[in-house]
mmCIF file of C-alpha atoms in Angstrom:
data_model
loop_
_atom_site.group_PDB
_atom_site.id
_atom_site.type_symbol
_atom_site.label_atom_id
_atom_site.label_comp_id
_atom_site.label_asym_id
_atom_site.label_seq_id
_atom_site.Cartn_x
_atom_site.Cartn_y
_atom_site.Cartn_z
ATOM 1 C CA UNK R 1 60.973 -77.570 -131.420
ATOM 2 C CA UNK R 2 57.231 -77.042 -131.597
ATOM 3 C CA UNK R 3 54.560 -79.136 -133.270
ATOM 4 C CA UNK R 4 51.216 -78.043 -134.609
ATOM 5 C CA UNK R 5 48.013 -79.892 -135.262
ATOM 6 C CA UNK R 6 46.100 -79.792 -138.544
ATOM 7 C CA UNK R 7 44.146 -76.771 -137.298
ATOM 8 C CA UNK R 8 47.352 -74.894 -136.573
ATOM 9 C CA UNK R 9 47.216 -75.251 -132.785
ATOM 10 C CA UNK R 10 50.525 -75.643 -130.987
ATOM 11 C CA UNK R 11 50.243 -79.009 -129.277
ATOM 12 C CA UNK R 12 53.750 -79.867 -128.090
ATOM 13 C CA UNK R 13 56.974 -78.061 -127.330
ATOM 14 C CA UNK R 14 60.568 -78.867 -126.421
ATOM 15 C CA UNK R 15 63.803 -76.871 -126.683
ATOM 16 C CA UNK R 16 66.833 -78.468 -128.286
ATOM 17 C CA UNK R 17 69.382 -79.269 -125.612
ATOM 18 C CA UNK R 18 72.304 -78.086 -127.733
ATOM 19 C CA UNK R 19 70.858 -74.615 -128.004
ATOM 20 C CA UNK R 20 68.676 -72.442 -130.156
ATOM 21 C CA UNK R 21 71.568 -70.663 -131.855
ATOM 22 C CA UNK R 22 71.448 -73.352 -134.532
ATOM 23 C CA UNK R 23 68.260 -71.702 -135.796
ATOM 24 C CA UNK R 24 69.934 -68.343 -136.091
ATOM 25 C CA UNK R 25 72.306 -66.238 -134.038
ATOM 26 C CA UNK R 26 70.154 -65.171 -131.091
ATOM 27 C CA UNK R 27 72.389 -62.211 -130.251
ATOM 28 C CA UNK R 28 70.054 -60.225 -132.507
ATOM 29 C CA UNK R 29 66.979 -61.569 -130.759
ATOM 30 C CA UNK R 30 65.559 -62.885 -134.039
ATOM 31 C CA UNK R 31 64.826 -66.437 -135.128
ATOM 32 C CA UNK R 32 63.956 -68.171 -138.367
ATOM 33 C CA UNK R 33 62.337 -71.555 -138.934
ATOM 34 C CA UNK R 34 65.072 -74.173 -139.132
ATOM 35 C CA UNK R 35 63.019 -77.029 -140.571
ATOM 36 C CA UNK R 36 59.438 -78.233 -140.952
ATOM 37 C CA UNK R 37 58.366 -81.815 -141.595
ATOM 38 C CA UNK R 38 55.280 -84.002 -141.281
ATOM 39 C CA UNK R 39 55.756 -86.431 -138.399
ATOM 40 C CA UNK R 40 52.499 -88.429 -138.449
ATOM 41 C CA UNK R 41 49.650 -88.954 -140.886
ATOM 42 C CA UNK R 42 45.989 -89.541 -139.957
ATOM 43 C CA UNK R 43 45.203 -93.251 -139.662
ATOM 44 C CA UNK R 44 42.169 -95.450 -139.173
ATOM 45 C CA UNK R 45 41.968 -98.457 -136.868
ATOM 46 C CA UNK R 46 39.612 -100.802 -138.718
ATOM 47 C CA UNK R 47 39.359 -103.282 -135.848
ATOM 48 C CA UNK R 48 38.051 -100.632 -133.455
ATOM 49 C CA UNK R 49 36.505 -98.307 -136.090
ATOM 50 C CA UNK R 50 38.598 -95.530 -134.616
ATOM 51 C CA UNK R 51 40.234 -92.543 -136.273
ATOM 52 C CA UNK R 52 43.792 -91.842 -135.098
ATOM 53 C CA UNK R 53 44.661 -88.167 -135.391
ATOM 54 C CA UNK R 54 48.039 -87.019 -136.669
ATOM 55 C CA UNK R 55 48.242 -84.547 -133.749
ATOM 56 C CA UNK R 56 51.547 -84.780 -131.854
ATOM 57 C CA UNK R 57 51.170 -85.271 -128.101
ATOM 58 C CA UNK R 58 54.839 -85.111 -127.066
ATOM 59 C CA UNK R 59 58.306 -84.594 -128.531
ATOM 60 C CA UNK R 60 61.613 -85.332 -126.800
ATOM 61 C CA UNK R 61 65.165 -84.662 -128.004
ATOM 62 C CA UNK R 62 67.840 -87.303 -127.606
ATOM 63 C CA UNK R 63 71.308 -86.160 -126.450
ATOM 64 C CA UNK R 64 73.463 -85.273 -129.456
ATOM 65 C CA UNK R 65 76.124 -87.865 -130.344
ATOM 66 C CA UNK R 66 77.192 -86.702 -133.808
ATOM 67 C CA UNK R 67 76.432 -83.969 -136.331
ATOM 68 C CA UNK R 68 72.805 -85.105 -136.654
ATOM 69 C CA UNK R 69 69.974 -84.533 -134.179
ATOM 70 C CA UNK R 70 67.514 -87.239 -133.103
ATOM 71 C CA UNK R 71 64.070 -86.793 -131.582
ATOM 72 C CA UNK R 72 61.120 -88.919 -130.526
ATOM 73 C CA UNK R 73 57.613 -87.789 -131.452
ATOM 74 C CA UNK R 74 54.323 -89.461 -130.632
ATOM 75 C CA UNK R 75 50.655 -89.120 -131.475
ATOM 76 C CA UNK R 76 47.955 -91.070 -129.609
ATOM 77 C CA UNK R 77 49.231 -94.494 -130.677
ATOM 78 C CA UNK R 78 52.551 -94.453 -132.556
ATOM 79 C CA UNK R 79 56.020 -93.236 -131.522
ATOM 80 C CA UNK R 80 58.620 -92.354 -134.149
ATOM 81 C CA UNK R 81 62.362 -91.755 -133.937
ATOM 82 C CA UNK R 82 63.480 -89.044 -136.366
ATOM 83 C CA UNK R 83 66.950 -88.145 -137.610
ATOM 84 C CA UNK R 84 67.435 -84.488 -138.540
ATOM 85 C CA UNK R 85 70.598 -83.801 -140.521
ATOM 86 C CA UNK R 86 72.107 -80.978 -142.571
ATOM 87 C CA UNK R 87 73.534 -81.095 -146.073
ATOM 88 C CA UNK R 88 75.454 -78.129 -147.467
ATOM 89 C CA UNK R 89 77.660 -79.945 -150.006
ATOM 90 C CA UNK R 90 76.873 -82.096 -153.024
ATOM 91 C CA UNK R 91 79.143 -84.511 -154.934
ATOM 92 C CA UNK R 92 80.063 -83.652 -158.531
ATOM 93 C CA UNK R 93 82.217 -85.306 -161.183
ATOM 94 C CA UNK R 94 80.791 -88.821 -161.398
ATOM 95 C CA UNK R 95 82.419 -91.174 -163.888
ATOM 96 C CA UNK R 96 79.420 -93.348 -164.732
ATOM 97 C CA UNK R 97 76.574 -90.846 -164.643
ATOM 98 C CA UNK R 98 75.801 -87.322 -165.785
ATOM 99 C CA UNK R 99 75.209 -84.425 -163.372
ATOM 100 C CA UNK R 100 71.430 -84.776 -163.931
ATOM 101 C CA UNK R 101 71.561 -88.424 -162.793
ATOM 102 C CA UNK R 102 71.386 -90.210 -166.155
ATOM 103 C CA UNK R 103 73.775 -93.142 -166.461
ATOM 104 C CA UNK R 104 76.514 -92.968 -169.100
ATOM 105 C CA UNK R 105 77.565 -95.717 -171.468
ATOM 106 C CA UNK R 106 80.741 -97.180 -169.865
ATOM 107 C CA UNK R 107 82.330 -97.515 -173.298
ATOM 108 C CA UNK R 108 82.307 -93.720 -173.713
ATOM 109 C CA UNK R 109 84.341 -93.193 -170.528
ATOM 110 C CA UNK R 110 87.905 -92.442 -171.653
ATOM 111 C CA UNK R 111 89.243 -90.533 -168.654
ATOM 112 C CA UNK R 112 88.943 -91.040 -164.925
ATOM 113 C CA UNK R 113 87.608 -88.134 -162.879
ATOM 114 C CA UNK R 114 87.947 -87.725 -159.130
ATOM 115 C CA UNK R 115 84.532 -86.715 -157.679
ATOM 116 C CA UNK R 116 84.555 -83.545 -155.551
ATOM 117 C CA UNK R 117 82.162 -81.940 -153.081
ATOM 118 C CA UNK R 118 80.765 -78.540 -154.068
ATOM 119 C CA UNK R 119 79.022 -76.078 -151.700
ATOM 120 C CA UNK R 120 75.234 -75.865 -151.999
ATOM 121 C CA UNK R 121 72.371 -74.147 -150.178
ATOM 122 C CA UNK R 122 71.767 -75.655 -146.760
ATOM 123 C CA UNK R 123 69.259 -78.498 -146.836
ATOM 124 C CA UNK R 124 67.744 -79.884 -143.626
ATOM 125 C CA UNK R 125 66.547 -83.459 -144.013
ATOM 126 C CA UNK R 126 64.258 -85.314 -141.601
ATOM 127 C CA UNK R 127 64.081 -89.073 -141.978
ATOM 128 C CA UNK R 128 62.220 -91.626 -139.814
ATOM 129 C CA UNK R 129 64.684 -94.167 -138.358
ATOM 130 C CA UNK R 130 62.362 -96.245 -136.140
ATOM 131 C CA UNK R 131 58.597 -96.646 -135.747
ATOM 132 C CA UNK R 132 57.326 -98.004 -132.420
ATOM 133 C CA UNK R 133 53.694 -99.019 -132.858
ATOM 134 C CA UNK R 134 50.882 -101.271 -131.569
ATOM 135 C CA UNK R 135 51.847 -101.193 -127.893
ATOM 136 C CA UNK R 136 49.214 -98.861 -126.424
ATOM 137 C CA UNK R 137 45.490 -99.495 -126.119
ATOM 138 C CA UNK R 138 44.854 -96.020 -124.740
ATOM 139 C CA UNK R 139 46.123 -92.586 -125.755
ATOM 140 C CA UNK R 140 49.816 -91.928 -125.133
ATOM 141 C CA UNK R 141 50.326 -88.893 -122.868
ATOM 142 C CA UNK R 142 54.065 -89.055 -122.091
ATOM 143 C CA UNK R 143 57.414 -90.168 -123.451
ATOM 144 C CA UNK R 144 60.693 -89.839 -121.544
ATOM 145 C CA UNK R 145 64.279 -90.684 -122.508
ATOM 146 C CA UNK R 146 66.251 -92.649 -119.913
ATOM 147 C CA UNK R 147 69.630 -91.407 -118.693
ATOM 148 C CA UNK R 148 71.251 -94.539 -120.185
ATOM 149 C CA UNK R 149 70.287 -93.052 -123.614
ATOM 150 C CA UNK R 150 69.361 -96.558 -124.769
ATOM 151 C CA UNK R 151 65.829 -96.918 -123.437
ATOM 152 C CA UNK R 152 62.758 -94.742 -123.016
ATOM 153 C CA UNK R 153 59.281 -95.048 -121.534
ATOM 154 C CA UNK R 154 55.882 -94.280 -122.994
ATOM 155 C CA UNK R 155 52.772 -93.866 -120.865
ATOM 156 C CA UNK R 156 49.063 -93.949 -121.621
ATOM 157 C CA UNK R 157 46.074 -93.646 -119.271
ATOM 158 C CA UNK R 158 46.565 -97.059 -117.653
ATOM 159 C CA UNK R 159 49.947 -98.481 -118.637
ATOM 160 C CA UNK R 160 53.623 -97.552 -118.931
ATOM 161 C CA UNK R 161 55.890 -99.379 -121.382
ATOM 162 C CA UNK R 162 59.687 -99.542 -121.529
ATOM 163 C CA UNK R 163 61.313 -99.540 -124.982
ATOM 164 C CA UNK R 164 64.819 -99.971 -126.361
ATOM 165 C CA UNK R 165 65.617 -97.361 -129.003
ATOM 166 C CA UNK R 166 66.955 -100.044 -131.357
ATOM 167 C CA UNK R 167 64.056 -102.511 -130.978
ATOM 168 C CA UNK R 168 60.658 -101.677 -132.466
ATOM 169 C CA UNK R 169 58.758 -104.967 -132.347
ATOM 170 C CA UNK R 170 58.517 -105.387 -128.567
ATOM 171 C CA UNK R 171 58.359 -103.390 -125.361
ATOM 172 C CA UNK R 172 58.111 -104.310 -121.684
ATOM 173 C CA UNK R 173 55.076 -103.350 -119.624
ATOM 174 C CA UNK R 174 56.424 -101.886 -116.358
ATOM 175 C CA UNK R 175 53.239 -100.354 -114.884
ATOM 176 C CA UNK R 176 49.660 -101.563 -115.329
ATOM 177 C CA UNK R 177 46.911 -99.993 -113.218
ATOM 178 C CA UNK R 178 44.006 -101.355 -115.270
ATOM 179 C CA UNK R 179 41.485 -103.044 -112.938
ATOM 180 C CA UNK R 180 39.974 -106.412 -113.833
ATOM 181 C CA UNK R 181 36.605 -104.681 -113.975
ATOM 182 C CA UNK R 182 36.737 -101.279 -115.703
ATOM 183 C CA UNK R 183 33.769 -100.132 -113.599
ATOM 184 C CA UNK R 184 36.168 -100.111 -110.632
ATOM 185 C CA UNK R 185 38.512 -97.643 -112.353
ATOM 186 C CA UNK R 186 39.147 -94.695 -110.017
ATOM 187 C CA UNK R 187 42.275 -93.020 -111.420
ATOM 188 C CA UNK R 188 44.383 -92.743 -114.560
ATOM 189 C CA UNK R 189 48.047 -92.008 -115.290
ATOM 190 C CA UNK R 190 48.501 -88.378 -116.356
ATOM 191 C CA UNK R 191 52.294 -88.048 -116.831
ATOM 192 C CA UNK R 192 55.508 -90.061 -116.432
ATOM 193 C CA UNK R 193 59.209 -89.230 -116.465
ATOM 194 C CA UNK R 194 62.581 -90.904 -115.938
ATOM 195 C CA UNK R 195 64.998 -89.589 -113.325
ATOM 196 C CA UNK R 196 67.736 -87.483 -115.013
ATOM 197 C CA UNK R 197 70.640 -89.372 -113.375
ATOM 198 C CA UNK R 198 69.362 -92.674 -111.999
ATOM 199 C CA UNK R 199 68.420 -94.924 -114.921
ATOM 200 C CA UNK R 200 66.394 -97.349 -112.783
ATOM 201 C CA UNK R 201 64.093 -94.695 -111.291
ATOM 202 C CA UNK R 202 60.985 -93.097 -112.772
ATOM 203 C CA UNK R 203 57.846 -91.350 -111.524
ATOM 204 C CA UNK R 204 54.278 -91.216 -112.722
ATOM 205 C CA UNK R 205 51.447 -88.945 -111.619
ATOM 206 C CA UNK R 206 47.756 -89.665 -111.389
ATOM 207 C CA UNK R 207 44.420 -87.917 -111.733
ATOM 208 C CA UNK R 208 44.024 -88.252 -107.949
ATOM 209 C CA UNK R 209 46.930 -85.895 -107.294
ATOM 210 C CA UNK R 210 49.435 -88.558 -106.232
ATOM 211 C CA UNK R 211 52.952 -89.141 -107.576
ATOM 212 C CA UNK R 212 54.494 -92.608 -107.400
ATOM 213 C CA UNK R 213 58.236 -93.164 -107.612
ATOM 214 C CA UNK R 214 59.223 -96.628 -108.855
ATOM 215 C CA UNK R 215 62.523 -98.523 -108.886
ATOM 216 C CA UNK R 216 62.889 -100.973 -111.786
ATOM 217 C CA UNK R 217 65.456 -102.974 -109.785
ATOM 218 C CA UNK R 218 62.729 -104.065 -107.353
ATOM 219 C CA UNK R 219 60.676 -106.079 -109.840
ATOM 220 C CA UNK R 220 59.921 -106.415 -113.539
ATOM 221 C CA UNK R 221 56.403 -105.021 -113.036
ATOM 222 C CA UNK R 222 56.523 -101.846 -110.942
ATOM 223 C CA UNK R 223 52.942 -102.020 -109.673
ATOM 224 C CA UNK R 224 54.276 -101.525 -106.162
ATOM 225 C CA UNK R 225 55.823 -98.090 -105.843
ATOM 226 C CA UNK R 226 58.924 -97.286 -103.777
ATOM 227 C CA UNK R 227 57.588 -93.905 -102.669
ATOM 228 C CA UNK R 228 54.212 -92.193 -102.747
ATOM 229 C CA UNK R 229 54.129 -88.388 -102.767
ATOM 230 C CA UNK R 230 50.804 -86.946 -101.674
ATOM 231 C CA UNK R 231 49.729 -83.826 -99.829
ATOM 232 C CA UNK R 232 46.741 -84.135 -97.480
ATOM 233 C CA UNK R 233 43.846 -81.994 -98.639
ATOM 234 C CA UNK R 234 42.989 -78.842 -96.720
ATOM 235 C CA UNK R 235 39.422 -79.438 -95.426
ATOM 236 C CA UNK R 236 38.667 -75.707 -95.662
ATOM 237 C CA UNK R 237 39.205 -75.814 -99.447
ATOM 238 C CA UNK R 238 37.089 -78.935 -99.997
ATOM 239 C CA UNK R 239 34.532 -78.515 -102.797
ATOM 240 C CA UNK R 240 32.749 -80.341 -105.613
ATOM 241 C CA UNK R 241 35.749 -79.583 -107.861
ATOM 242 C CA UNK R 242 38.497 -80.710 -105.457
ATOM 243 C CA UNK R 243 39.239 -83.986 -107.216
ATOM 244 C CA UNK R 244 39.333 -82.379 -110.672
ATOM 245 C CA UNK R 245 41.687 -79.549 -109.737
ATOM 246 C CA UNK R 246 44.002 -81.871 -107.777
ATOM 247 C CA UNK R 247 44.689 -83.943 -110.919
ATOM 248 C CA UNK R 248 48.360 -83.533 -111.902
ATOM 249 C CA UNK R 249 48.874 -82.439 -115.502
ATOM 250 C CA UNK R 250 52.691 -82.484 -115.584
ATOM 251 C CA UNK R 251 55.656 -83.789 -113.592
ATOM 252 C CA UNK R 252 59.294 -82.753 -114.153
ATOM 253 C CA UNK R 253 62.490 -83.700 -112.332
ATOM 254 C CA UNK R 254 64.955 -80.912 -111.605
ATOM 255 C CA UNK R 255 68.226 -81.093 -113.560
ATOM 256 C CA UNK R 256 70.014 -82.002 -110.327
ATOM 257 C CA UNK R 257 67.641 -84.917 -109.712
ATOM 258 C CA UNK R 258 67.050 -83.867 -106.091
ATOM 259 C CA UNK R 259 63.609 -82.311 -106.619
ATOM 260 C CA UNK R 260 60.568 -82.806 -108.756
ATOM 261 C CA UNK R 261 57.904 -80.325 -109.784
ATOM 262 C CA UNK R 262 54.226 -81.070 -110.314
ATOM 263 C CA UNK R 263 51.499 -78.913 -111.828
ATOM 264 C CA UNK R 264 47.864 -79.215 -110.874
ATOM 265 C CA UNK R 265 45.109 -76.871 -112.029
ATOM 266 C CA UNK R 266 45.770 -74.013 -109.591
ATOM 267 C CA UNK R 267 49.333 -74.491 -108.355
ATOM 268 C CA UNK R 268 52.915 -75.658 -108.887
ATOM 269 C CA UNK R 269 54.484 -77.800 -106.163
ATOM 270 C CA UNK R 270 58.161 -78.640 -105.581
ATOM 271 C CA UNK R 271 58.856 -81.957 -103.882
ATOM 272 C CA UNK R 272 62.070 -83.151 -102.248
ATOM 273 C CA UNK R 273 62.539 -86.796 -103.225
ATOM 274 C CA UNK R 274 63.491 -87.508 -99.599
ATOM 275 C CA UNK R 275 60.184 -86.188 -98.199
ATOM 276 C CA UNK R 276 56.926 -87.776 -99.297
ATOM 277 C CA UNK R 277 54.284 -86.312 -96.978
ATOM 278 C CA UNK R 278 54.204 -82.737 -98.325
ATOM 279 C CA UNK R 279 55.878 -80.494 -100.909
ATOM 280 C CA UNK R 280 58.740 -78.254 -99.789
ATOM 281 C CA UNK R 281 57.413 -75.354 -101.889
ATOM 282 C CA UNK R 282 53.960 -74.456 -103.249
ATOM 283 C CA UNK R 283 53.344 -71.626 -105.713
ATOM 284 C CA UNK R 284 49.843 -70.414 -106.521
ATOM 285 C CA UNK R 285 49.579 -69.882 -110.285
ATOM 286 C CA UNK R 286 46.106 -68.362 -110.508
ATOM 287 C CA UNK R 287 44.443 -68.666 -107.115
ATOM 288 C CA UNK R 288 42.021 -65.921 -108.195
ATOM 289 C CA UNK R 289 40.255 -68.550 -110.343
ATOM 290 C CA UNK R 290 39.108 -70.577 -107.337
ATOM 291 C CA UNK R 291 35.900 -68.556 -107.218
ATOM 292 C CA UNK R 292 35.390 -69.164 -110.972
ATOM 293 C CA UNK R 293 35.614 -72.967 -110.913
ATOM 294 C CA UNK R 294 31.915 -73.414 -111.653
ATOM 295 C CA UNK R 295 32.037 -71.482 -114.935
ATOM 296 C CA UNK R 296 35.419 -73.082 -115.799
ATOM 297 C CA UNK R 297 33.777 -76.474 -115.344
ATOM 298 C CA UNK R 298 30.905 -75.518 -117.636
ATOM 299 C CA UNK R 299 33.220 -74.390 -120.443
ATOM 300 C CA UNK R 300 35.581 -77.403 -119.900
ATOM 301 C CA UNK R 301 38.582 -75.187 -119.137
ATOM 302 C CA UNK R 302 38.933 -76.914 -115.772
ATOM 303 C CA UNK R 303 40.260 -79.947 -117.681
ATOM 304 C CA UNK R 304 43.090 -77.991 -119.375
ATOM 305 C CA UNK R 305 46.487 -79.607 -118.926
ATOM 306 C CA UNK R 306 49.205 -77.044 -118.169
ATOM 307 C CA UNK R 307 52.877 -77.996 -118.420
ATOM 308 C CA UNK R 308 55.730 -76.644 -116.295
ATOM 309 C CA UNK R 309 59.510 -76.378 -116.641
ATOM 310 C CA UNK R 310 62.730 -75.567 -114.752
ATOM 311 C CA UNK R 311 65.432 -73.139 -115.772
ATOM 312 C CA UNK R 312 68.960 -74.495 -116.281
ATOM 313 C CA UNK R 313 70.060 -73.971 -112.661
ATOM 314 C CA UNK R 314 66.765 -75.169 -111.089
ATOM 315 C CA UNK R 315 66.393 -71.769 -109.377
ATOM 316 C CA UNK R 316 63.315 -70.606 -111.326
ATOM 317 C CA UNK R 317 60.204 -72.493 -112.457
ATOM 318 C CA UNK R 318 57.754 -71.459 -115.155
ATOM 319 C CA UNK R 319 54.233 -72.447 -116.165
ATOM 320 C CA UNK R 320 51.356 -71.086 -118.213
ATOM 321 C CA UNK R 321 47.973 -69.572 -117.408
ATOM 322 C CA UNK R 322 45.000 -67.959 -119.154
ATOM 323 C CA UNK R 323 44.801 -64.712 -121.124
ATOM 324 C CA UNK R 324 48.171 -65.756 -122.673
ATOM 325 C CA UNK R 325 49.845 -65.116 -119.311
ATOM 326 C CA UNK R 326 52.763 -67.165 -118.074
ATOM 327 C CA UNK R 327 54.167 -67.192 -114.556
ATOM 328 C CA UNK R 328 57.733 -67.416 -113.229
ATOM 329 C CA UNK R 329 58.629 -68.195 -109.623
ATOM 330 C CA UNK R 330 62.115 -67.554 -108.215
ATOM 331 C CA UNK R 331 62.819 -70.233 -105.621
ATOM 332 C CA UNK R 332 65.596 -68.264 -103.899
ATOM 333 C CA UNK R 333 64.021 -64.809 -103.554
ATOM 334 C CA UNK R 334 60.426 -66.144 -103.445
ATOM 335 C CA UNK R 335 59.458 -63.449 -105.941
ATOM 336 C CA UNK R 336 57.089 -64.181 -108.794
ATOM 337 C CA UNK R 337 56.168 -62.407 -112.002
ATOM 338 C CA UNK R 338 53.334 -62.598 -114.525
ATOM 339 C CA UNK R 339 54.176 -61.897 -118.180
ATOM 340 C CA UNK R 340 52.048 -61.901 -121.318
ATOM 341 C CA UNK R 341 52.770 -63.414 -124.736
ATOM 342 C CA UNK R 342 50.788 -61.340 -127.195
ATOM 343 C CA UNK R 343 50.900 -59.928 -130.712
ATOM 344 C CA UNK R 344 51.811 -56.512 -129.269
ATOM 345 C CA UNK R 345 55.028 -58.043 -127.952
ATOM 346 C CA UNK R 346 56.071 -59.802 -131.133
ATOM 347 C CA UNK R 347 58.425 -57.085 -132.346
ATOM 348 C CA UNK R 348 62.087 -57.970 -131.710
ATOM 349 C CA UNK R 349 63.655 -56.334 -128.640
ATOM 350 C CA UNK R 350 60.276 -55.486 -127.090
ATOM 351 C CA UNK R 351 60.648 -55.608 -123.302
ATOM 352 C CA UNK R 352 57.853 -57.513 -121.533
ATOM 353 C CA UNK R 353 55.991 -55.633 -118.843
ATOM 354 C CA UNK R 354 54.792 -57.416 -115.687
ATOM 355 C CA UNK R 355 51.021 -57.927 -115.538
ATOM 356 C CA UNK R 356 48.781 -58.112 -112.502
ATOM 357 C CA UNK R 357 45.296 -59.555 -112.060
ATOM 358 C CA UNK R 358 42.825 -57.941 -109.696
ATOM 359 C CA UNK R 359 40.794 -60.644 -107.968
ATOM 360 C CA UNK R 360 38.298 -58.378 -106.225
ATOM 361 C CA UNK R 361 37.734 -54.879 -104.936
ATOM 362 C CA UNK R 362 38.966 -51.710 -106.581
ATOM 363 C CA UNK R 363 41.112 -52.254 -109.653
ATOM 364 C CA UNK R 364 44.310 -50.260 -110.020
ATOM 365 C CA UNK R 365 45.297 -48.616 -113.290
ATOM 366 C CA UNK R 366 47.637 -51.350 -114.591
ATOM 367 C CA UNK R 367 45.657 -54.303 -113.229
ATOM 368 C CA UNK R 368 43.371 -56.615 -115.187
ATOM 369 C CA UNK R 369 40.053 -57.694 -113.737
ATOM 370 C CA UNK R 370 39.624 -61.451 -113.315
ATOM 371 C CA UNK R 371 36.256 -61.107 -115.088
ATOM 372 C CA UNK R 372 37.917 -59.770 -118.244
ATOM 373 C CA UNK R 373 40.380 -62.679 -118.647
ATOM 374 C CA UNK R 374 40.049 -64.533 -121.948
ATOM 375 C CA UNK R 375 39.919 -68.276 -121.214
ATOM 376 C CA UNK R 376 40.250 -69.145 -124.905
ATOM 377 C CA UNK R 377 43.746 -67.654 -124.810
ATOM 378 C CA UNK R 378 45.933 -70.003 -122.811
ATOM 379 C CA UNK R 379 49.563 -71.086 -122.545
ATOM 380 C CA UNK R 380 49.657 -74.836 -121.980
ATOM 381 C CA UNK R 381 53.208 -75.505 -123.247
ATOM 382 C CA UNK R 382 56.415 -73.918 -121.955
ATOM 383 C CA UNK R 383 60.114 -74.769 -122.349
ATOM 384 C CA UNK R 384 63.343 -73.301 -120.963
ATOM 385 C CA UNK R 385 66.777 -73.549 -122.590
ATOM 386 C CA UNK R 386 68.956 -75.853 -120.423
ATOM 387 C CA UNK R 387 71.949 -73.495 -120.382
ATOM 388 C CA UNK R 388 70.773 -69.992 -121.238
ATOM 389 C CA UNK R 389 67.942 -67.643 -120.303
ATOM 390 C CA UNK R 390 65.896 -68.341 -123.422
ATOM 391 C CA UNK R 391 62.309 -69.513 -123.089
ATOM 392 C CA UNK R 392 59.645 -70.688 -125.514
ATOM 393 C CA UNK R 393 55.941 -70.401 -124.760
ATOM 394 C CA UNK R 394 53.115 -71.595 -126.961
ATOM 395 C CA UNK R 395 49.762 -69.884 -127.137
ATOM 396 C CA UNK R 396 46.893 -71.601 -128.962
ATOM 397 C CA UNK R 397 48.327 -70.967 -132.425
ATOM 398 C CA UNK R 398 51.549 -68.998 -131.929
ATOM 399 C CA UNK R 399 55.016 -69.809 -130.634
ATOM 400 C CA UNK R 400 56.920 -67.062 -128.800
ATOM 401 C CA UNK R 401 60.625 -67.088 -127.963
ATOM 402 C CA UNK R 402 61.855 -64.671 -125.316
ATOM 403 C CA UNK R 403 65.338 -64.116 -123.938
ATOM 404 C CA UNK R 404 67.300 -61.968 -121.538
ATOM 405 C CA UNK R 405 67.587 -58.381 -122.684
ATOM 406 C CA UNK R 406 70.399 -58.109 -125.244
ATOM 407 C CA UNK R 407 72.552 -55.026 -125.686
#
């Protein structure tokens, strides 16, 4: 599912865990919109004289338990649980009312009819089941469903709260890094996620490039982490921008739960949960931009928050870049590929061609000069189907779905 802001920008993305074939048979390589609904409305906080945008920051699917689908969506302040259900039959043959809904006079009813269900055009209904509000002072940046499927966490810049899906009027604060004096603030929480198998374990990343793993069995308030994952900085790469580019924009556990992936501005790192001092794998996403950091700082692109994702078997990782490029890294073969999501590729069955960026020196025929990259075109959001080779990538105002070549 993808969400768009009022301006039409794609701002959040997640693929339904039960598969995309519900939208339309993907054997043809074509997809139609399944449903569209308004999740949040713009609000105004009168106490703080603050406008709250309707823009969705994150969406997360809940595991399917019946015919309906459930998802959590959040803007800066309010989280909502939505039920999405289908209706393709309607009841007919009421005894006490007409087909148009008007009630009949009971005295005119002389025979008893048995109501029946008649086929109708498919209707997809979205209804809000829970609203979780008033728990975050700062902007929510993450939500994550726990593996117990009963609780979830929500994180803002300084705090992480634990919620029960059935209880809307209270949550438990499990992490609070707000200093007594805000002038002493040195880092903020950038992302948080529950472990996929262990319901007591979660991680959160910071703007300083550290990842903290916490165990909720240790204490009610997890201010003391169980593990701290941090890579020492290479002195040779030290610069004015080091702290900015080391800030982690996304953290994702592998499906197996053994590894976790983090994304900073220039690279993707894979960490083994049993080894805290350095990542087991590091993949450079766009190292050719290191020499452009000054201009990227001036146009604010250096603060872009790129997401990352695993494929279903944890063997390939994917993340976005500029010029509508997205990168895939094969962990087994150590090969990587750069692909482009563009209007030229939006015809069904078009095969994507690998792209290459020339950092310096003589440019080859098929290469693109780093100076000609368009930094207004960027892929911040990516998602991979949990069971099949189907991916979704979001450019600024378009959503692209790609899949393995079909016969």
